[in-house]
Amino acid sequence: MLKKFLIIGLGSIGERHLKNLLYLEEKNIAVLRTTSRKPRTIDEDSYITFTSEEEAFNWNPNVVLITNPTYLHIPIALKAASNNIHLFIDIPLSNSLEGTEQLNQYIQENKLISLMGYNLRFHPCLQYIHKLLLEETIGKVISVQAECASYLPNWHPWEDYRGGYSADKSMGGGALLAAGVHELDYFRWMFGSFKSIYATTGDNKILKLKNGAEESITLSIEFQNNIIGELHCDLIQQPYSRWCKIIGEKGTIYWNFLENKVMLYHTNNSRWEIASDFSSMDYNETYINQLIHLRTCLENGNQSINSIDQGIENLEAALAAHKSAETKKIVML
C-alpha cells in the first residue's frame, strides 16, 4: 500500500510527528499549514508544503495526521473521513462533542482506520503495569491515584504560552484537556469505563489563562467496577510531576514518569522492589511506536488499539469533569 501522509498543522506536536515519519523513512509526506512558521529542526526540502486545504486534499493523501489546535480537529477530520482518508488525531479529540458522532459514523461506514494520539498507550512502563493488572499481581484493585502537573510557560519556552491554545478554554485549553486527558485515557484502558465524576477547579490568576481555562483541576472518579480514582492536573507546579499509584488487596504499584521505573510492593514479602526499569528509554520512542502501530494498521486493515470511539469517551469524561466543577455536583456517565 502506497502511504501518503498529510500533516495538518505544524506546531510542536506536528513537527515531532513529521520528524518521526522521516526517521521511519516515509517518503510521501506533505504538510498543510496556514501560518509562516517554519519547523525548528527539519529541512523544508524533506516534505511538500501546502497552504490551502484544496491543494492539500487534491494531493490525494490516504492518511491525515490532525495536529492543529484542538478546537479545529473535527471540521478537518470530517472532511478527511468523508473523502475516505484514514485518521490520526492529536489529543484531545475536540473541546466539544459537536460533530464527533458524525465523524464516528463516517469512519464506521467507510471502514477507516482511526488512531487517537494518546502516546502513553505505547509507554513501556504503562504497558508493563497493564500486564501486571491482567495477571492480578496485586489482587483486586481498590483505588488509583495519579498526578499530571507542570508549568505551562515551560512547555514551549521559545514562544509566549498565552498565545497558544493550551491557555485558552475556547480553543481546547486548560489543565485537563491540554494535559490530563492522557491520564483519563490510561485510566479507562486499565480499569474500565467511568460511572461518575466529581471535580473541583482552581484559578488563582497566576497564569492569566483565557476564557475560563482552569489552572488546576482535581477529579474524584467512580468506575463501573467500583474502583475509586483520583486525578490531579495543573499548569502551575514546578518541578514537573507525573506519577500513578495503584492500590490492590495484595499490594501496590507505583510509577514515576520522570524515573521510568515500575515499583511493586507485595504483601508476600512486605517490601518495595523494582519490578521493571525503563530509565534509559527515550520518551520519543512512544511516539515512534505509535506511528509504527498506525502503519501496521494501514497495511493489514485492522482497527487501531485506540480508535475514535475511545477518543469520544475520553472527551465525554473531560467535559463531565468541567460540568461537575461548574455545577459543584457529581456527573453521571
mmCIF file of C-alpha atoms in Angstrom:
data_model
loop_
_atom_site.group_PDB
_atom_site.id
_atom_site.type_symbol
_atom_site.label_atom_id
_atom_site.label_comp_id
_atom_site.label_asym_id
_atom_site.label_seq_id
_atom_site.Cartn_x
_atom_site.Cartn_y
_atom_site.Cartn_z
ATOM 1 C CA MET A 1 0.000 0.000 0.000
ATOM 2 C CA LEU A 2 1.390 3.381 -1.024
ATOM 3 C CA LYS A 3 1.112 5.634 2.010
ATOM 4 C CA LYS A 4 0.739 9.383 1.560
ATOM 5 C CA PHE A 5 0.794 11.238 4.876
ATOM 6 C CA LEU A 6 -0.716 14.708 5.191
ATOM 7 C CA ILE A 7 0.057 16.547 8.430
ATOM 8 C CA ILE A 8 -2.480 19.244 9.299
ATOM 9 C CA GLY A 9 -0.703 21.918 11.332
ATOM 10 C CA LEU A 10 2.987 22.255 12.103
ATOM 11 C CA GLY A 11 3.142 23.228 15.747
ATOM 12 C CA SER A 12 5.399 21.353 18.155
ATOM 13 C CA ILE A 13 3.464 18.065 18.008
ATOM 14 C CA GLY A 14 3.071 18.252 14.232
ATOM 15 C CA GLU A 15 6.795 18.834 13.888
ATOM 16 C CA ARG A 16 7.510 15.849 16.139
ATOM 17 C CA HIS A 17 5.367 13.549 14.001
ATOM 18 C CA LEU A 18 6.938 14.913 10.819
ATOM 19 C CA LYS A 19 10.413 14.254 12.180
ATOM 20 C CA ASN A 20 9.427 10.737 13.242
ATOM 21 C CA LEU A 21 7.878 9.886 9.871
ATOM 22 C CA LEU A 22 11.126 10.939 8.226
ATOM 23 C CA TYR A 23 13.035 8.807 10.741
ATOM 24 C CA LEU A 24 10.820 5.874 9.710
ATOM 25 C CA GLU A 25 11.880 6.566 6.111
ATOM 26 C CA GLU A 26 8.464 7.561 4.836
ATOM 27 C CA LYS A 27 8.908 9.357 1.520
ATOM 28 C CA ASN A 28 5.450 10.748 0.731
ATOM 29 C CA ILE A 29 4.809 13.418 3.344
ATOM 30 C CA ALA A 30 3.054 16.749 2.966
ATOM 31 C CA VAL A 31 2.198 19.479 5.445
ATOM 32 C CA LEU A 32 -0.769 21.840 5.386
ATOM 33 C CA ARG A 33 -0.031 24.997 7.291
ATOM 34 C CA THR A 34 -1.730 28.359 7.299
ATOM 35 C CA THR A 35 0.994 30.372 9.059
ATOM 36 C CA SER A 36 4.528 31.288 8.048
ATOM 37 C CA ARG A 37 6.006 29.342 10.971
ATOM 38 C CA LYS A 38 8.798 27.053 9.840
ATOM 39 C CA PRO A 39 9.938 23.875 11.617
ATOM 40 C CA ARG A 40 12.778 24.455 14.039
ATOM 41 C CA THR A 41 14.610 21.181 13.408
ATOM 42 C CA ILE A 42 13.677 19.902 9.928
ATOM 43 C CA ASP A 43 14.834 20.787 6.425
ATOM 44 C CA GLU A 44 11.868 22.098 4.429
ATOM 45 C CA ASP A 45 13.092 20.231 1.354
ATOM 46 C CA SER A 46 12.222 16.906 3.017
ATOM 47 C CA TYR A 47 8.448 17.334 2.606
ATOM 48 C CA ILE A 48 5.809 19.049 0.477
ATOM 49 C CA THR A 49 4.135 22.210 1.775
ATOM 50 C CA PHE A 50 0.558 23.249 1.034
ATOM 51 C CA THR A 51 -1.095 26.470 2.182
ATOM 52 C CA SER A 52 -4.703 25.661 1.268
ATOM 53 C CA GLU A 53 -6.998 22.739 2.070
ATOM 54 C CA GLU A 54 -7.975 22.375 -1.574
ATOM 55 C CA GLU A 55 -4.367 21.917 -2.670
ATOM 56 C CA ALA A 56 -3.646 19.528 0.173
ATOM 57 C CA PHE A 57 -6.634 17.259 -0.483
ATOM 58 C CA ASN A 58 -6.063 17.343 -4.245
ATOM 59 C CA TRP A 59 -2.707 15.696 -3.465
ATOM 60 C CA ASN A 60 -4.862 12.652 -2.570
ATOM 61 C CA PRO A 61 -3.418 11.638 0.799
ATOM 62 C CA ASN A 62 -4.676 8.364 2.243
ATOM 63 C CA VAL A 63 -3.923 9.238 5.862
ATOM 64 C CA VAL A 64 -4.016 12.588 7.658
ATOM 65 C CA LEU A 65 -2.366 13.475 10.939
ATOM 66 C CA ILE A 66 -4.508 16.168 12.544
ATOM 67 C CA THR A 67 -2.225 18.201 14.792
ATOM 68 C CA ASN A 68 -3.749 21.663 14.559
ATOM 69 C CA PRO A 69 -5.357 23.397 17.589
ATOM 70 C CA THR A 70 -7.891 21.233 19.424
ATOM 71 C CA TYR A 71 -10.991 23.248 18.508
ATOM 72 C CA LEU A 72 -10.187 22.804 14.802
ATOM 73 C CA HIS A 73 -9.843 18.999 14.853
ATOM 74 C CA ILE A 74 -13.402 17.994 13.976
ATOM 75 C CA PRO A 75 -14.024 20.112 10.836
ATOM 76 C CA ILE A 76 -10.867 18.870 9.101
ATOM 77 C CA ALA A 77 -11.424 15.306 10.351
ATOM 78 C CA LEU A 78 -14.951 15.309 8.893
ATOM 79 C CA LYS A 79 -13.595 16.474 5.547
ATOM 80 C CA ALA A 80 -10.932 13.767 5.561
ATOM 81 C CA ALA A 81 -13.265 10.955 6.647
ATOM 82 C CA SER A 82 -15.919 11.920 4.094
ATOM 83 C CA ASN A 83 -13.182 11.556 1.464
ATOM 84 C CA ASN A 84 -12.229 8.055 2.674
ATOM 85 C CA ILE A 85 -8.963 9.165 4.282
ATOM 86 C CA HIS A 86 -7.645 7.355 7.360
ATOM 87 C CA LEU A 87 -7.169 9.443 10.502
ATOM 88 C CA PHE A 88 -4.598 10.076 13.196
ATOM 89 C CA ILE A 89 -5.949 12.726 15.569
ATOM 90 C CA ASP A 90 -3.924 14.508 18.219
ATOM 91 C CA ILE A 91 -5.494 14.640 21.653
ATOM 92 C CA PRO A 92 -7.976 15.541 22.863
ATOM 93 C CA LEU A 93 -10.426 14.777 20.067
ATOM 94 C CA SER A 94 -12.020 18.218 20.442
ATOM 95 C CA ASN A 95 -13.221 20.662 23.082
ATOM 96 C CA SER A 96 -16.883 19.798 22.476
ATOM 97 C CA LEU A 97 -18.890 16.810 21.288
ATOM 98 C CA GLU A 98 -20.276 18.663 18.274
ATOM 99 C CA GLY A 99 -19.622 16.657 15.131
ATOM 100 C CA THR A 100 -17.992 13.713 16.900
ATOM 101 C CA GLU A 101 -20.798 11.210 16.289
ATOM 102 C CA GLN A 102 -20.982 12.221 12.623
ATOM 103 C CA LEU A 103 -17.231 11.665 12.394
ATOM 104 C CA ASN A 104 -17.536 8.259 14.027
ATOM 105 C CA GLN A 105 -20.312 7.357 11.576
ATOM 106 C CA TYR A 106 -18.131 8.284 8.580
ATOM 107 C CA ILE A 107 -15.294 6.182 9.980
ATOM 108 C CA GLN A 108 -17.541 3.162 10.510
ATOM 109 C CA GLU A 109 -19.314 3.445 7.144
ATOM 110 C CA ASN A 110 -16.098 3.929 5.171
ATOM 111 C CA LYS A 111 -14.189 1.305 7.184
ATOM 112 C CA LEU A 112 -11.423 3.767 8.021
ATOM 113 C CA ILE A 113 -8.530 3.341 10.424
ATOM 114 C CA SER A 114 -8.569 5.898 13.239
ATOM 115 C CA LEU A 115 -5.935 6.375 15.921
ATOM 116 C CA MET A 116 -6.020 8.884 18.753
ATOM 117 C CA GLY A 117 -2.718 10.466 19.749
ATOM 118 C CA TYR A 118 -2.555 9.039 23.268
ATOM 119 C CA ASN A 119 1.108 8.078 23.098
ATOM 120 C CA LEU A 120 1.209 6.879 26.732
ATOM 121 C CA ARG A 121 -0.506 3.714 25.473
ATOM 122 C CA PHE A 122 2.914 2.984 23.963
ATOM 123 C CA HIS A 123 4.916 3.761 27.105
ATOM 124 C CA PRO A 124 6.687 0.578 28.272
ATOM 125 C CA CYS A 125 6.056 1.326 31.950
ATOM 126 C CA LEU A 126 2.304 1.615 31.474
ATOM 127 C CA GLN A 127 2.271 -1.410 29.190
ATOM 128 C CA TYR A 128 4.067 -3.355 31.917
ATOM 129 C CA ILE A 129 1.632 -2.130 34.574
ATOM 130 C CA HIS A 130 -1.265 -3.171 32.337
ATOM 131 C CA LYS A 131 0.284 -6.651 32.167
ATOM 132 C CA LEU A 132 0.639 -6.793 35.971
ATOM 133 C CA LEU A 133 -3.034 -5.893 36.347
ATOM 134 C CA LEU A 134 -4.132 -8.539 33.845
ATOM 135 C CA GLU A 135 -2.100 -11.084 35.820
ATOM 136 C CA GLU A 136 -3.782 -9.858 39.056
ATOM 137 C CA THR A 137 -0.363 -9.360 40.644
ATOM 138 C CA ILE A 138 -1.793 -7.123 43.374
ATOM 139 C CA GLY A 139 -5.151 -8.863 43.519
ATOM 140 C CA LYS A 140 -8.368 -6.915 43.313
ATOM 141 C CA VAL A 141 -7.731 -3.240 42.572
ATOM 142 C CA ILE A 142 -9.250 -0.914 45.160
ATOM 143 C CA SER A 143 -8.184 2.540 44.000
ATOM 144 C CA VAL A 144 -5.891 4.512 41.710
ATOM 145 C CA GLN A 145 -4.313 7.922 42.167
ATOM 146 C CA ALA A 146 -2.438 9.974 39.583
ATOM 147 C CA GLU A 147 -0.973 13.417 39.071
ATOM 148 C CA CYS A 148 -0.068 15.317 35.925
ATOM 149 C CA ALA A 149 1.363 18.704 36.837
ATOM 150 C CA SER A 150 3.771 21.065 35.120
ATOM 151 C CA TYR A 151 4.446 24.738 34.454
ATOM 152 C CA LEU A 152 2.767 25.806 31.214
ATOM 153 C CA PRO A 153 5.303 28.541 30.289
ATOM 154 C CA ASN A 154 7.996 25.839 30.229
ATOM 155 C CA TRP A 155 6.203 23.712 27.623
ATOM 156 C CA HIS A 156 7.426 25.797 24.667
ATOM 157 C CA PRO A 157 9.874 28.311 26.157
ATOM 158 C CA TRP A 158 10.643 29.703 22.689
ATOM 159 C CA GLU A 159 7.123 31.197 22.428
ATOM 160 C CA ASP A 160 4.626 33.086 24.609
ATOM 161 C CA TYR A 161 2.309 30.476 26.160
ATOM 162 C CA ARG A 162 -0.554 32.987 26.304
ATOM 163 C CA GLY A 163 -0.844 32.881 22.524
ATOM 164 C CA GLY A 164 -1.223 29.098 22.416
ATOM 165 C CA TYR A 165 -4.409 27.054 22.539
ATOM 166 C CA SER A 166 -3.386 25.355 25.799
ATOM 167 C CA ALA A 167 -4.033 28.660 27.571
ATOM 168 C CA ASP A 168 -7.490 29.292 26.090
ATOM 169 C CA LYS A 169 -10.546 27.227 27.042
ATOM 170 C CA SER A 170 -12.407 28.184 23.860
ATOM 171 C CA MET A 171 -9.574 26.581 21.874
ATOM 172 C CA GLY A 172 -9.357 23.425 23.989
ATOM 173 C CA GLY A 173 -7.022 24.647 26.710
ATOM 174 C CA GLY A 174 -6.881 24.229 30.463
ATOM 175 C CA ALA A 175 -5.168 21.683 32.694
ATOM 176 C CA LEU A 176 -7.434 18.728 31.890
ATOM 177 C CA LEU A 177 -7.894 18.969 28.119
ATOM 178 C CA ALA A 178 -4.347 20.164 27.449
ATOM 179 C CA ALA A 179 -2.618 17.529 29.583
ATOM 180 C CA GLY A 180 -4.675 15.379 31.950
ATOM 181 C CA VAL A 181 -6.671 13.628 29.231
ATOM 182 C CA HIS A 182 -3.716 11.246 28.887
ATOM 183 C CA GLU A 183 -4.440 10.050 32.411
ATOM 184 C CA LEU A 184 -8.155 9.713 31.679
ATOM 185 C CA ASP A 185 -7.241 7.536 28.713
ATOM 186 C CA TYR A 186 -4.976 5.132 30.553
ATOM 187 C CA PHE A 187 -7.398 5.036 33.493
ATOM 188 C CA ARG A 188 -10.070 3.729 31.113
ATOM 189 C CA TRP A 189 -7.597 1.381 29.425
ATOM 190 C CA MET A 190 -6.553 -0.206 32.712
ATOM 191 C CA PHE A 191 -9.672 -0.020 34.867
ATOM 192 C CA GLY A 192 -12.638 0.222 32.508
ATOM 193 C CA SER A 193 -15.401 2.743 31.946
ATOM 194 C CA PHE A 194 -16.268 5.587 34.288
ATOM 195 C CA LYS A 195 -19.511 5.655 36.261
ATOM 196 C CA SER A 196 -19.359 9.159 37.747
ATOM 197 C CA ILE A 197 -17.054 12.154 38.139
ATOM 198 C CA TYR A 198 -16.867 14.947 40.681
ATOM 199 C CA ALA A 199 -14.382 17.742 40.025
ATOM 200 C CA THR A 200 -13.152 20.963 41.556
ATOM 201 C CA THR A 201 -11.066 23.598 39.810
ATOM 202 C CA GLY A 202 -8.737 26.315 40.974
ATOM 203 C CA ASP A 203 -7.875 29.532 39.200
ATOM 204 C CA ASN A 204 -5.582 31.840 41.138
ATOM 205 C CA LYS A 205 -4.963 34.009 38.054
ATOM 206 C CA ILE A 206 -1.255 33.167 38.232
ATOM 207 C CA LEU A 207 -1.006 32.389 34.530
ATOM 208 C CA LYS A 208 -3.884 34.615 33.409
ATOM 209 C CA LEU A 209 -5.402 31.932 31.192
ATOM 210 C CA LYS A 210 -8.192 32.852 28.779
ATOM 211 C CA ASN A 211 -11.946 32.232 28.679
ATOM 212 C CA GLY A 212 -12.131 30.251 31.911
ATOM 213 C CA ALA A 213 -9.346 27.741 31.226
ATOM 214 C CA GLU A 214 -8.535 26.118 34.554
ATOM 215 C CA GLU A 215 -5.052 26.339 36.045
ATOM 216 C CA SER A 216 -5.741 23.257 38.145
ATOM 217 C CA ILE A 217 -8.389 20.574 38.470
ATOM 218 C CA THR A 218 -8.885 17.598 40.772
ATOM 219 C CA LEU A 219 -11.197 14.724 39.877
ATOM 220 C CA SER A 220 -12.814 12.040 42.008
ATOM 221 C CA ILE A 221 -13.834 9.179 39.738
ATOM 222 C CA GLU A 222 -16.011 6.147 40.351
ATOM 223 C CA PHE A 223 -15.521 3.352 37.822
ATOM 224 C CA GLN A 224 -18.263 0.970 36.714
ATOM 225 C CA ASN A 225 -16.467 -1.820 38.620
ATOM 226 C CA ASN A 226 -16.454 0.292 41.828
ATOM 227 C CA ILE A 227 -12.751 1.162 41.715
ATOM 228 C CA ILE A 228 -12.189 4.688 43.038
ATOM 229 C CA GLY A 229 -9.879 7.056 41.160
ATOM 230 C CA GLU A 230 -8.293 10.391 41.979
ATOM 231 C CA LEU A 231 -6.616 12.624 39.411
ATOM 232 C CA HIS A 232 -4.914 15.976 39.922
ATOM 233 C CA CYS A 233 -3.807 18.128 36.982
ATOM 234 C CA ASP A 234 -2.337 21.611 36.994
ATOM 235 C CA LEU A 235 -0.370 24.003 34.815
ATOM 236 C CA ILE A 236 1.460 25.764 37.660
ATOM 237 C CA GLN A 237 3.537 23.194 39.505
ATOM 238 C CA GLN A 238 7.315 23.270 39.442
ATOM 239 C CA PRO A 239 9.121 20.994 39.051
ATOM 240 C CA TYR A 240 7.260 18.717 36.659
ATOM 241 C CA SER A 241 5.410 15.909 38.418
ATOM 242 C CA ARG A 242 3.724 12.893 36.864
ATOM 243 C CA TRP A 243 3.031 9.636 38.630
ATOM 244 C CA CYS A 244 0.471 6.910 39.214
ATOM 245 C CA LYS A 245 -0.208 4.714 42.237
ATOM 246 C CA ILE A 246 -2.491 1.680 42.117
ATOM 247 C CA ILE A 247 -3.642 0.081 45.368
ATOM 248 C CA GLY A 248 -4.790 -3.521 45.421
ATOM 249 C CA GLU A 249 -5.770 -6.020 48.087
ATOM 250 C CA LYS A 250 -2.359 -7.740 47.828
ATOM 251 C CA GLY A 251 -0.052 -4.813 47.174
ATOM 252 C CA THR A 252 0.666 -1.502 45.467
ATOM 253 C CA ILE A 253 2.096 -0.484 42.088
ATOM 254 C CA TYR A 254 3.836 2.873 41.713
ATOM 255 C CA TRP A 255 5.150 4.579 38.583
ATOM 256 C CA ASN A 256 7.065 7.845 38.383
ATOM 257 C CA PHE A 257 7.167 9.248 34.858
ATOM 258 C CA LEU A 258 10.482 11.028 35.424
ATOM 259 C CA GLU A 259 12.278 7.907 36.682
ATOM 260 C CA ASN A 260 10.559 5.407 34.370
ATOM 261 C CA LYS A 261 10.643 2.620 36.891
ATOM 262 C CA VAL A 262 7.717 0.467 37.971
ATOM 263 C CA MET A 263 7.839 -0.168 41.709
ATOM 264 C CA LEU A 264 5.932 -3.047 43.276
ATOM 265 C CA TYR A 265 5.040 -3.625 46.915
ATOM 266 C CA HIS A 266 3.589 -7.075 47.579
ATOM 267 C CA THR A 267 2.158 -8.283 50.879
ATOM 268 C CA ASN A 268 4.012 -11.598 50.447
ATOM 269 C CA ASN A 269 7.388 -10.001 51.180
ATOM 270 C CA SER A 270 6.312 -6.634 52.630
ATOM 271 C CA ARG A 271 8.891 -4.559 50.779
ATOM 272 C CA TRP A 272 9.242 -2.378 47.705
ATOM 273 C CA GLU A 273 11.114 -3.750 44.702
ATOM 274 C CA ILE A 274 11.871 -2.512 41.200
ATOM 275 C CA ALA A 275 9.552 -4.608 39.058
ATOM 276 C CA SER A 276 10.740 -3.087 35.787
ATOM 277 C CA ASP A 277 13.335 -0.450 34.871
ATOM 278 C CA PHE A 278 12.980 1.626 31.705
ATOM 279 C CA SER A 279 15.076 4.549 32.951
ATOM 280 C CA SER A 280 17.239 4.525 29.817
ATOM 281 C CA MET A 281 14.313 4.914 27.420
ATOM 282 C CA ASP A 282 13.876 7.901 25.128
ATOM 283 C CA TYR A 283 10.360 9.316 25.523
ATOM 284 C CA ASN A 284 10.161 9.949 21.789
ATOM 285 C CA GLU A 285 10.068 6.161 21.347
ATOM 286 C CA THR A 286 6.425 6.249 22.466
ATOM 287 C CA TYR A 287 5.590 8.495 19.505
ATOM 288 C CA ILE A 288 7.641 6.397 17.082
ATOM 289 C CA ASN A 289 5.974 3.169 18.235
ATOM 290 C CA GLN A 290 2.606 4.878 17.883
ATOM 291 C CA LEU A 291 3.346 5.673 14.229
ATOM 292 C CA ILE A 292 4.619 2.137 13.652
ATOM 293 C CA HIS A 293 1.287 0.868 15.004
ATOM 294 C CA LEU A 294 -0.549 3.230 12.653
ATOM 295 C CA ARG A 295 1.442 1.944 9.680
ATOM 296 C CA THR A 296 0.755 -1.656 10.662
ATOM 297 C CA CYS A 297 -2.986 -0.954 10.862
ATOM 298 C CA LEU A 298 -2.914 0.713 7.446
ATOM 299 C CA GLU A 299 -1.118 -2.290 5.966
ATOM 300 C CA ASN A 300 -3.262 -5.058 7.474
ATOM 301 C CA GLY A 301 -6.586 -3.207 7.621
ATOM 302 C CA ASN A 302 -7.121 -3.815 11.339
ATOM 303 C CA GLN A 303 -8.560 -1.089 13.552
ATOM 304 C CA SER A 304 -6.138 0.569 15.980
ATOM 305 C CA ILE A 305 -5.918 -0.055 19.719
ATOM 306 C CA ASN A 306 -7.162 3.485 20.416
ATOM 307 C CA SER A 307 -9.777 4.430 17.846
ATOM 308 C CA ILE A 308 -12.197 7.347 17.600
ATOM 309 C CA ASP A 309 -14.831 5.809 19.881
ATOM 310 C CA GLN A 310 -12.321 5.819 22.732
ATOM 311 C CA GLY A 311 -11.431 9.414 21.947
ATOM 312 C CA ILE A 312 -15.116 10.277 22.278
ATOM 313 C CA GLU A 313 -15.356 8.525 25.663
ATOM 314 C CA ASN A 314 -12.319 10.406 26.960
ATOM 315 C CA LEU A 315 -13.772 13.707 25.767
ATOM 316 C CA GLU A 316 -17.129 12.920 27.382
ATOM 317 C CA ALA A 317 -15.330 12.301 30.678
ATOM 318 C CA ALA A 318 -13.351 15.544 30.454
ATOM 319 C CA LEU A 319 -16.468 17.574 29.652
ATOM 320 C CA ALA A 320 -18.293 15.859 32.523
ATOM 321 C CA ALA A 321 -15.491 16.988 34.842
ATOM 322 C CA HIS A 322 -15.871 20.566 33.637
ATOM 323 C CA LYS A 323 -19.632 20.369 34.142
ATOM 324 C CA SER A 324 -19.147 18.996 37.640
ATOM 325 C CA ALA A 325 -16.752 21.794 38.545
ATOM 326 C CA GLU A 326 -19.219 24.398 37.278
ATOM 327 C CA THR A 327 -22.303 22.923 38.971
ATOM 328 C CA LYS A 328 -20.478 21.552 42.039
ATOM 329 C CA LYS A 329 -22.365 18.290 41.551
ATOM 330 C CA ILE A 330 -21.500 14.696 40.700
ATOM 331 C CA VAL A 331 -21.989 13.990 36.990
ATOM 332 C CA MET A 332 -23.044 10.501 35.930
ATOM 333 C CA LEU A 333 -21.635 8.969 32.760
#
